[in-house]
């Protein structure tokens, strides 16, 4: 989708600080990090949110999360995975993305 920011990042039209890429997904550093490690993982195919995505894609993304947290060095200290969805979820970019946050103790509940 030409008007979608993360589709444009996935296509390489907008630069990103890439940490992982394969045929199906891309992971890159969040431009406004909320933790020492803050990575966004997206499917290259456009889904507006998790409700629009098929279970296979959702499972694949989570498999990559497990791999990435090890590569990012936050598997032992711990991490938080967040999928903001819709208005109350305060989703600002309407392309499914998984936030991977680590490197500090996370507060609960989130603000
Ligand atoms: P959400 O609020 O869950 O939709 O998250 C969108 C995230 O995308 C926010 O954490 C933004 O900081 C991040 N973001 C927006 N534009 C960019 C960009 N060009 N590169 C990397 N991250 C971005
Ligand atoms: Zn998109």
XYZ file of N, CA and C and ligand atoms in Angstrom:
357
model
N 0.858 -1.208 0.000
C 0.000 0.000 0.000
C 0.885 1.247 0.000
N 0.679 2.059 -1.012
C 1.626 3.162 -1.207
C 1.567 4.229 -0.119
N 0.409 4.347 0.542
C 0.303 5.378 1.575
C 0.642 4.876 2.969
N 1.075 3.628 3.054
C 1.348 3.039 4.366
C 2.840 3.170 4.695
N 3.134 3.800 5.829
C 4.525 4.042 6.227
C 5.324 2.741 6.309
N 4.761 1.733 6.961
C 5.545 0.509 7.156
C 5.650 -0.315 5.868
N 4.682 -0.220 4.969
C 4.848 -0.832 3.645
C 6.008 -0.167 2.918
N 6.118 1.136 3.052
C 7.201 1.864 2.375
C 8.551 1.525 3.001
N 8.582 1.336 4.318
C 9.821 0.892 4.972
C 10.165 -0.527 4.517
N 9.152 -1.406 4.453
C 9.380 -2.797 4.022
C 9.918 -2.844 2.593
N 9.454 -1.918 1.764
C 9.895 -1.878 0.361
C 11.258 -1.210 0.209
N 11.753 -0.591 1.291
C 13.053 0.088 1.228
C 12.955 1.507 0.694
N 11.726 2.010 0.506
C 11.547 3.379 0.000
C 11.858 4.413 1.073
N 11.658 4.017 2.329
C 12.003 4.875 3.476
C 13.040 4.106 4.280
N 14.161 4.752 4.617
C 15.219 4.029 5.330
C 14.811 3.639 6.751
N 15.377 2.545 7.214
C 15.144 2.136 8.598
C 16.431 1.544 9.141
N 16.507 1.513 10.454
C 17.657 0.899 11.129
C 17.331 -0.586 11.326
N 17.674 -1.355 10.311
C 17.245 -2.746 10.204
C 18.010 -3.654 11.170
N 17.306 -4.552 11.839
C 18.008 -5.540 12.674
C 17.806 -6.972 12.169
N 16.766 -7.192 11.367
C 16.524 -8.542 10.826
C 15.625 -8.423 9.603
N 15.880 -9.281 8.650
C 15.007 -9.314 7.473
C 15.017 -10.710 6.870
N 13.848 -11.177 6.473
C 13.779 -12.365 5.622
C 12.697 -12.112 4.583
N 12.271 -13.157 3.878
C 11.301 -12.945 2.787
C 9.966 -12.407 3.292
N 9.629 -12.772 4.528
C 8.281 -12.452 5.026
C 8.200 -11.266 5.979
N 9.302 -11.005 6.706
C 9.230 -10.000 7.775
C 10.446 -9.073 7.767
N 10.277 -7.954 8.470
C 11.367 -6.999 8.670
C 11.302 -6.523 10.120
N 12.482 -6.400 10.742
C 12.557 -5.824 12.093
C 13.514 -4.646 12.039
N 13.108 -3.547 12.690
C 13.924 -2.330 12.672
C 13.731 -1.576 13.976
N 14.704 -0.720 14.287
C 14.651 0.056 15.536
C 13.541 1.102 15.467
N 12.804 1.240 16.569
C 11.782 2.287 16.651
C 12.484 3.646 16.641
N 11.902 4.581 15.912
C 12.487 5.915 15.760
C 12.401 6.719 17.069
N 11.502 6.331 17.953
C 11.298 7.040 19.226
C 11.308 6.000 20.356
N 12.483 5.452 20.641
C 12.550 4.283 21.540
C 12.043 4.572 22.955
N 11.255 3.647 23.468
C 10.700 3.751 24.821
C 11.473 2.890 25.813
N 12.542 2.278 25.355
C 13.392 1.431 26.198
C 14.748 1.337 25.497
N 15.791 0.942 26.227
C 17.112 0.832 25.583
C 17.082 -0.044 24.330
N 16.308 -1.111 24.363
C 16.056 -1.896 23.150
C 14.583 -1.747 22.792
N 14.312 -1.210 21.625
C 12.926 -1.056 21.156
C 12.914 -1.307 19.655
N 12.458 -2.498 19.314
C 12.460 -2.948 17.924
C 11.028 -3.195 17.481
N 10.739 -2.863 16.240
C 9.430 -3.150 15.646
C 9.592 -4.290 14.649
N 8.715 -5.275 14.747
C 8.722 -6.410 13.829
C 7.435 -6.363 13.015
N 7.572 -6.356 11.695
C 6.395 -6.257 10.822
C 6.399 -7.371 9.770
N 5.191 -7.800 9.369
C 5.125 -8.624 8.161
C 5.294 -7.693 6.962
N 5.951 -8.172 5.907
C 6.101 -7.326 4.723
C 4.754 -7.126 4.023
N 3.901 -8.134 4.129
C 2.550 -8.011 3.572
C 1.719 -7.091 4.468
N 0.903 -6.276 3.859
C 0.115 -5.322 4.635
C -1.098 -5.979 5.302
N -1.140 -5.865 6.625
C -2.350 -6.146 7.397
C -2.555 -4.917 8.278
N -3.768 -4.380 8.315
C -3.997 -3.147 9.070
C -3.746 -3.349 10.559
N -4.020 -4.547 11.039
C -3.807 -4.846 12.459
C -3.864 -6.363 12.637
N -3.709 -6.815 13.880
C -3.647 -8.265 14.131
C -4.963 -8.969 13.770
N -6.071 -8.236 13.877
C -7.366 -8.848 13.572
C -7.505 -9.175 12.090
N -6.758 -8.479 11.266
C -6.811 -8.684 9.813
C -5.833 -9.769 9.346
N -4.896 -10.147 10.230
C -3.826 -11.063 9.819
C -4.230 -12.517 10.026
N -3.694 -13.399 9.193
C -3.967 -14.833 9.327
C -3.091 -15.429 10.439
N -3.566 -16.539 10.976
C -2.888 -17.158 12.126
C -1.465 -17.610 11.793
N -1.266 -18.028 10.555
C 0.065 -18.465 10.134
C 1.071 -17.310 10.243
N 0.668 -16.151 9.777
C 1.531 -14.966 9.856
C 1.792 -14.597 11.313
N 0.735 -14.631 12.129
C 0.882 -14.268 13.545
C 1.842 -15.231 14.240
N 1.707 -16.520 13.937
C 2.606 -17.513 14.536
C 4.038 -17.309 14.047
N 4.196 -17.047 12.778
C 5.537 -16.852 12.219
C 6.226 -15.658 12.889
N 5.483 -14.560 13.042
C 6.050 -13.362 13.685
C 6.543 -13.691 15.098
N 5.769 -14.472 15.834
C 6.161 -14.776 17.213
C 7.364 -15.716 17.270
N 7.480 -16.572 16.275
C 8.693 -17.390 16.177
C 9.927 -16.506 15.970
N 9.764 -15.473 15.156
C 10.871 -14.535 14.919
C 11.166 -13.733 16.179
N 10.137 -13.387 16.957
C 10.373 -12.700 18.233
C 11.333 -13.517 19.095
N 11.090 -14.824 19.182
C 11.951 -15.685 20.014
C 13.397 -15.661 19.528
N 13.564 -15.663 18.235
C 14.914 -15.617 17.670
C 15.562 -14.241 17.928
N 14.787 -13.182 17.715
C 15.325 -11.823 17.815
C 15.758 -11.444 19.229
N 14.960 -11.828 20.237
C 15.317 -11.430 21.606
C 16.663 -12.032 22.006
N 16.978 -13.192 21.441
C 18.300 -13.781 21.695
C 19.368 -12.959 20.997
N 19.138 -12.628 19.748
C 20.116 -11.826 18.992
C 20.299 -10.440 19.605
N 19.222 -9.895 20.163
C 19.290 -8.564 20.777
C 19.859 -8.608 22.194
N 20.018 -9.817 22.733
C 20.621 -9.982 24.060
C 19.700 -9.641 25.213
N 18.379 -9.780 24.994
C 17.433 -9.470 26.073
C 16.629 -10.705 26.493
N 17.034 -11.875 26.016
C 16.278 -13.094 26.344
C 16.426 -13.467 27.814
N 17.597 -13.198 28.391
C 17.803 -13.622 29.783
C 17.292 -12.585 30.778
N 17.450 -11.290 30.471
C 16.966 -10.245 31.379
C 15.454 -10.066 31.268
N 14.905 -10.411 30.126
C 13.457 -10.314 29.928
C 13.096 -9.178 28.980
N 11.853 -9.182 28.588
C 11.401 -8.224 27.567
C 9.888 -8.151 27.603
N 9.359 -7.181 26.874
C 7.900 -7.059 26.730
C 7.563 -6.982 25.252
N 6.491 -7.681 24.876
C 5.990 -7.671 23.501
C 4.619 -7.009 23.518
N 4.425 -6.017 22.654
C 3.182 -5.236 22.652
C 2.657 -5.134 21.223
N 1.348 -5.351 21.073
C 0.694 -5.120 19.777
C -0.452 -4.143 20.012
N -0.201 -2.868 19.778
C -1.256 -1.872 19.912
C -2.247 -2.058 18.775
N -3.529 -2.044 19.120
C -4.562 -2.297 18.110
C -5.730 -1.334 18.290
N -6.057 -0.642 17.206
C -7.241 0.207 17.201
C -7.104 1.461 18.053
N -8.238 2.107 18.240
C -8.248 3.422 18.892
C -7.847 3.335 20.360
N -8.505 2.466 21.120
C -8.171 2.366 22.539
C -6.762 1.812 22.744
N -6.316 0.991 21.805
C -4.948 0.471 21.872
C -3.908 1.496 21.464
N -4.400 2.659 21.001
C -3.542 3.769 20.566
C -2.576 3.353 19.466
N -3.099 2.571 18.522
C -2.305 2.202 17.349
C -2.230 3.413 16.429
N -1.011 3.863 16.141
C -0.858 5.051 15.291
C -0.516 4.673 13.847
N 0.216 3.588 13.653
C 0.553 3.141 12.286
C -0.307 1.929 11.967
N -1.126 2.057 10.931
C -2.137 1.038 10.640
C -1.580 -0.080 9.756
N -0.459 -0.615 10.188
C 0.168 -1.800 9.574
C 0.643 -2.636 10.754
N 0.173 -3.871 10.834
C 0.499 -4.732 11.977
C 1.981 -4.661 12.336
N 2.253 -4.415 13.605
C 3.645 -4.408 14.074
C 3.695 -4.863 15.515
N 4.768 -5.569 15.832
C 5.000 -6.037 17.198
C 6.129 -5.210 17.784
N 5.840 -4.537 18.906
C 6.893 -3.834 19.636
C 7.632 -4.866 20.498
N 8.952 -4.868 20.430
C 9.784 -5.683 21.323
C 10.605 -4.714 22.160
N 10.338 -4.733 23.464
C 10.958 -3.756 24.377
C 11.768 -4.476 25.440
N 12.971 -3.969 25.697
C 13.794 -4.582 26.733
C 14.926 -3.660 27.143
N 15.723 -4.140 28.080
C 16.882 -3.372 28.539
C 16.592 -2.503 29.736
N 15.358 -2.525 30.218
C 15.011 -1.844 31.474
C 13.815 -2.568 32.075
N 13.578 -2.286 33.361
C 12.410 -2.871 34.005
C 11.159 -2.143 33.526
N 10.165 -2.884 33.073
C 8.941 -2.288 32.539
C 7.945 -2.012 33.673
N 7.308 -0.867 33.603
C 6.282 -0.593 34.600
C 4.986 -1.313 34.224
N 4.186 -1.616 35.219
C 2.857 -2.172 34.967
C 1.883 -1.564 35.956
N 0.722 -1.114 35.548
C 0.252 -1.100 34.168
C 0.941 -0.019 33.339
N 0.999 -0.215 32.021
C 1.591 0.807 31.159
C 0.719 2.049 31.171
N 1.276 3.181 30.884
C 0.533 4.440 30.913
C -0.369 4.603 29.715
P 1.969 2.264 17.408
O 1.728 3.475 18.250
O 1.822 0.974 18.119
O 1.181 2.320 16.106
O 3.519 2.314 17.048
C 4.053 2.999 15.958
C 5.524 3.109 16.259
O 6.190 3.424 15.064
C 5.870 4.212 17.271
O 6.544 3.625 18.387
C 6.772 5.151 16.468
O 7.821 5.699 17.243
C 7.283 4.237 15.376
N 7.695 4.883 14.149
C 7.023 5.832 13.453
N 7.687 6.167 12.349
C 8.816 5.400 12.320
C 9.916 5.288 11.419
N 9.999 6.013 10.296
N 10.899 4.414 11.728
C 10.831 3.684 12.852
N 9.814 3.727 13.738
C 8.816 4.590 13.473
Zn 1.324 -1.407 5.182
